[in-house]
Every structure is written in structure tokens, then in C-alpha cells.
Amino acid sequence: MKLAIISDIHGNLYALMKVLEDIEDQKVDLTVCLGDLVGYGPHPNEVVSMIKRKNIPCIKGNYDASVVDGSYTYIRETTINSFSLPWAVNEVRAANKYYLDNLPTSMTLDFNGKKIKLVHGSPNALNEYLLEDDENTSKVMELLEEDILICAHTHVPSVKQFGNKLFINDGSVGKPKIGTPESTYCILDVDKNGNSKASIRRVSYELKGLVKEMQILNFPNNLIRSFEEGME
């Protein structure tokens, strides 16, 4: 069985459309989303609508929660967020905020006998960063009851084995932090014997169109550059 995992779309419809096209080519059995549909990009309502229209199971991200709250509850108070958060709070429709507010904070799947835990940040918190070589990640994996942990939030994809447990971060569809503007997502393949293999895919999208829309909407230059450069 093949599972596609996407996350951190952040209002970037151009990136989401291209990634979904690529997923269709991979002939997966299920696509799931690990949250952060909104924030930063200019298409929050369109992204939510597409996830709903495609019936993609989704969990809540930290930026989703902060847009619902209208405060810095789960995000850092940075220069970029001082623009992005109030813009998204004002832009996201009430019905979409209701949808985001009612998303679960985790999901558990069973693929061919492999138990998979899906979270946005970590099993402990929506906004905890799990980087593959950090001490907190090792502790989380040690305590993990499932066979596989799949998370997001860092916008940095990675796959690492911790003993007999597999750690996956799918990266970011809409706002990667890998030094290039390419979207990333993960394909997890679990065969009938329970053997699992994870691969990170990179997808290019129409960046120029996104940038033009952001400029028309008077988005700050430092926010636009972060999309162009694939950086923080």
C-alpha cells in the first residue's frame, strides 16, 4: 500500500496543484495532509477548498490553530508573521476557520500491519520541531508506541531509522526551507509483508505566478524572498 503525505501548504495553491498532479502519477492508495493549510501565501481559502474537495484527511497545524485563535498562540512573533498572521486572520473565511478549528491534532493508520502515527509538530505539541539529529527527536522515537512516526512543521524533509522504528518528516508543499523553492512531500510504501520504504519527492511549480500575486497584494519583500529562495 502506498501513502502520500503532504503538509505545510501555507496558502500556496500553485504548489498544491502541482504536488497533487505528481501524487496522481504515483498511484497511491491514500493521501493525507499534516496541516498548516494557511499562513504566508495568498490562497488560504482556495487551499482549504481543494483539500476539502479532494476529501483528503487532514490534521491541524500550528499556523492553522493560530489563525483560528487570531493570536501568536502557536507561532513565533517574527517580522514576517507580524504581516502574515493578521492578513490570514482577516482573509480566511469563517466557514474555513470552523473547518480548521475542528481538525484533529493527530491520526493513526494501520498499513499492512504497520502502525503509523501522524502529527504536525510532534506527539507532544503542535509546534514542537523534530529534526532528525536532535535529542528531543530521539526521545520521542524512544517513547513511540507505533512503528512509524510521520511529522511536518520544520519544512525540512528527512527519513531516518531509530532502531526498529522509522522517522519521517515530509517537508513542505508550499514554503520549503531547503534552499530551493521546490515543494517536497513523502511517499511511504508498505508491502504485504510489512516492509516499509519512504522516499521524499521534489516538485517544481509556477513560482513566478505566485510572486506576481504576492506583489499585487503588497506582501512584504522579505516574505516574497523566502518563497523564492526556499529559506526561513
XYZ file of C-alpha atoms in Angstrom:
232
model
C 0.000 0.000 0.000
C 1.239 3.450 -0.861
C 0.601 6.526 1.262
C 1.280 10.102 0.103
C 1.903 12.612 2.881
C 1.683 16.358 2.283
C 1.806 19.305 4.681
C 2.673 22.955 5.208
C 0.928 24.218 2.103
C 0.676 27.694 3.636
C -1.743 29.281 1.201
C 0.256 28.301 -1.893
C -2.296 26.932 -4.362
C 0.187 26.755 -7.253
C 2.399 24.365 -5.292
C -0.515 22.265 -4.043
C -1.901 21.752 -7.544
C 1.435 20.535 -8.912
C 2.040 18.214 -5.960
C -1.420 16.677 -6.305
C -0.715 16.102 -10.001
C 2.528 14.345 -9.094
C 0.753 12.236 -6.461
C -1.785 11.132 -9.043
C 1.088 9.804 -11.164
C 2.370 7.748 -8.199
C -0.822 5.639 -8.000
C -1.149 5.911 -4.214
C -3.858 4.280 -2.114
C -4.323 7.267 0.200
C -3.207 10.893 0.507
C -3.160 12.582 3.910
C -2.292 16.129 4.983
C -0.443 17.050 8.170
C -1.776 20.581 8.405
C -0.730 24.212 8.033
C -3.010 24.903 5.112
C -2.906 28.645 5.762
C -0.438 31.395 6.629
C 2.240 33.137 4.481
C 0.770 32.540 0.998
C -2.042 34.381 -0.811
C -4.509 31.473 -1.326
C -5.655 30.228 2.106
C -9.320 29.794 1.189
C -8.522 28.122 -2.127
C -6.150 25.661 -0.436
C -8.724 24.717 2.208
C -11.357 24.313 -0.505
C -9.149 21.990 -2.553
C -8.251 19.792 0.435
C -11.946 19.514 1.268
C -12.976 18.927 -2.341
C -10.401 16.145 -2.760
C -11.570 14.561 0.524
C -8.001 14.476 1.826
C -7.907 13.527 5.530
C -6.163 16.343 7.371
C -4.886 17.180 10.835
C -4.388 20.611 12.391
C -1.153 22.568 12.059
C 0.189 25.215 14.406
C -0.427 28.054 11.922
C -3.970 26.793 11.368
C -4.549 26.977 15.129
C -3.106 30.481 15.399
C -5.228 31.803 12.531
C -8.308 30.376 14.263
C -7.241 31.976 17.565
C -6.210 35.230 15.909
C -3.075 35.333 18.061
C 0.502 34.070 18.333
C -0.664 31.067 20.347
C 1.335 28.510 18.377
C 3.634 30.567 16.127
C 6.638 32.799 16.706
C 6.194 36.553 16.786
C 8.523 37.395 13.884
C 8.641 40.263 11.390
C 7.113 38.070 8.680
C 4.398 36.754 10.990
C 3.539 40.291 12.057
C 2.228 40.678 8.499
C 1.193 37.104 7.665
C -0.882 36.309 10.739
C -3.244 39.324 10.694
C -3.520 39.072 6.895
C -4.596 35.425 7.120
C -6.907 36.058 10.078
C -8.687 38.704 8.004
C -8.655 36.688 4.762
C -9.735 33.205 5.871
C -13.499 32.802 5.708
C -15.458 31.936 8.835
C -16.512 28.571 7.425
C -12.877 27.675 6.735
C -11.823 28.746 10.230
C -14.519 26.426 11.567
C -13.088 23.607 9.432
C -9.537 24.285 10.667
C -10.655 24.551 14.275
C -12.310 21.139 14.138
C -9.422 19.232 12.603
C -7.904 16.503 14.807
C -4.379 17.022 16.158
C -3.172 13.527 15.241
C -4.062 10.478 13.186
C -3.177 6.786 13.437
C -3.230 4.421 10.459
C -2.543 0.721 10.003
C -0.918 -0.220 6.687
C -0.267 -3.955 6.228
C 0.309 -4.413 9.948
C 2.495 -1.314 10.386
C 1.067 1.226 12.815
C 1.675 4.802 11.675
C 1.386 7.888 13.889
C 0.821 11.165 12.031
C 1.257 14.539 13.728
C 2.062 18.093 12.691
C 4.848 19.011 15.097
C 5.325 16.088 17.467
C 3.170 13.739 19.564
C 3.735 16.236 22.391
C 2.829 19.556 20.755
C 1.604 21.125 17.514
C 4.615 23.418 17.370
C 7.499 21.220 18.549
C 10.255 20.931 15.956
C 11.520 17.401 15.326
C 14.800 17.481 13.408
C 16.287 14.073 12.766
C 19.521 14.578 14.737
C 18.094 16.475 17.725
C 17.908 14.991 21.206
C 14.166 15.619 21.563
C 13.539 13.598 18.400
C 15.447 10.625 19.822
C 13.361 10.789 22.999
C 10.103 10.993 21.040
C 11.087 7.976 18.947
C 12.106 6.014 22.035
C 8.649 6.553 23.561
C 6.744 5.998 20.309
C 4.300 3.094 20.572
C 3.695 2.894 16.816
C 6.131 1.591 14.185
C 6.375 4.780 12.136
C 6.164 8.471 13.061
C 5.377 10.966 10.301
C 5.566 14.665 11.137
C 5.907 18.048 9.436
C 6.318 21.639 10.760
C 10.080 22.037 10.177
C 9.671 22.372 6.371
C 12.822 20.215 6.135
C 12.228 16.671 4.816
C 14.034 13.707 6.323
C 13.838 9.941 6.716
C 15.749 8.182 9.499
C 15.656 4.796 11.186
C 15.646 4.738 15.000
C 16.207 1.083 15.846
C 13.133 -0.732 14.518
C 11.127 2.493 14.238
C 11.001 4.818 11.242
C 11.013 8.623 11.477
C 9.708 10.668 8.548
C 9.333 14.408 8.044
C 7.610 15.165 4.744
C 8.947 18.724 4.411
C 6.669 21.400 2.936
C 4.500 21.712 -0.147
C 4.092 25.473 -0.098
C 7.046 27.018 1.710
C 10.115 24.755 1.765
C 13.249 25.563 3.743
C 15.715 23.516 1.702
C 17.477 26.294 -0.171
C 15.315 25.930 -3.284
C 11.632 26.759 -3.907
C 10.760 23.147 -4.807
C 7.838 21.544 -2.996
C 8.542 18.361 -1.072
C 6.287 15.555 0.077
C 6.670 11.897 1.058
C 5.609 8.577 -0.425
C 5.512 5.718 2.085
C 5.223 2.227 0.618
C 4.388 -0.652 2.974
C 4.338 -4.012 1.225
C 2.161 -7.010 2.125
C 4.888 -8.326 4.441
C 5.024 -5.072 6.390
C 8.321 -3.882 4.901
C 8.307 -0.092 4.639
C 10.162 2.265 2.338
C 9.906 6.062 2.399
C 11.011 8.455 -0.317
C 10.938 12.250 -0.494
C 9.773 13.714 -3.787
C 10.550 17.204 -5.066
C 8.152 19.064 -7.344
C 8.565 22.388 -9.169
C 5.634 24.767 -9.559
C 4.774 28.143 -11.116
C 6.778 30.333 -8.722
C 6.610 33.428 -10.960
C 2.806 33.421 -10.836
C 2.855 33.165 -7.045
C 5.346 36.003 -6.693
C 3.332 38.237 -9.023
C 0.174 37.704 -6.966
C 2.022 38.450 -3.722
C 3.442 41.649 -5.201
C -0.020 42.775 -6.354
C -1.291 42.200 -2.807
C 1.636 44.250 -1.396
C 3.155 41.348 0.514
C 6.481 42.332 2.150
C 9.636 41.732 0.122
C 11.219 39.585 2.829
C 8.208 37.242 2.773
C 8.307 37.003 -1.035
C 12.063 36.295 -0.949
C 11.531 33.442 1.500
C 9.376 31.699 -1.102
C 11.826 32.432 -3.925
C 14.885 31.239 -2.021
C 13.353 28.363 -0.091
C 14.623 29.757 3.177
C 13.242 30.813 6.574
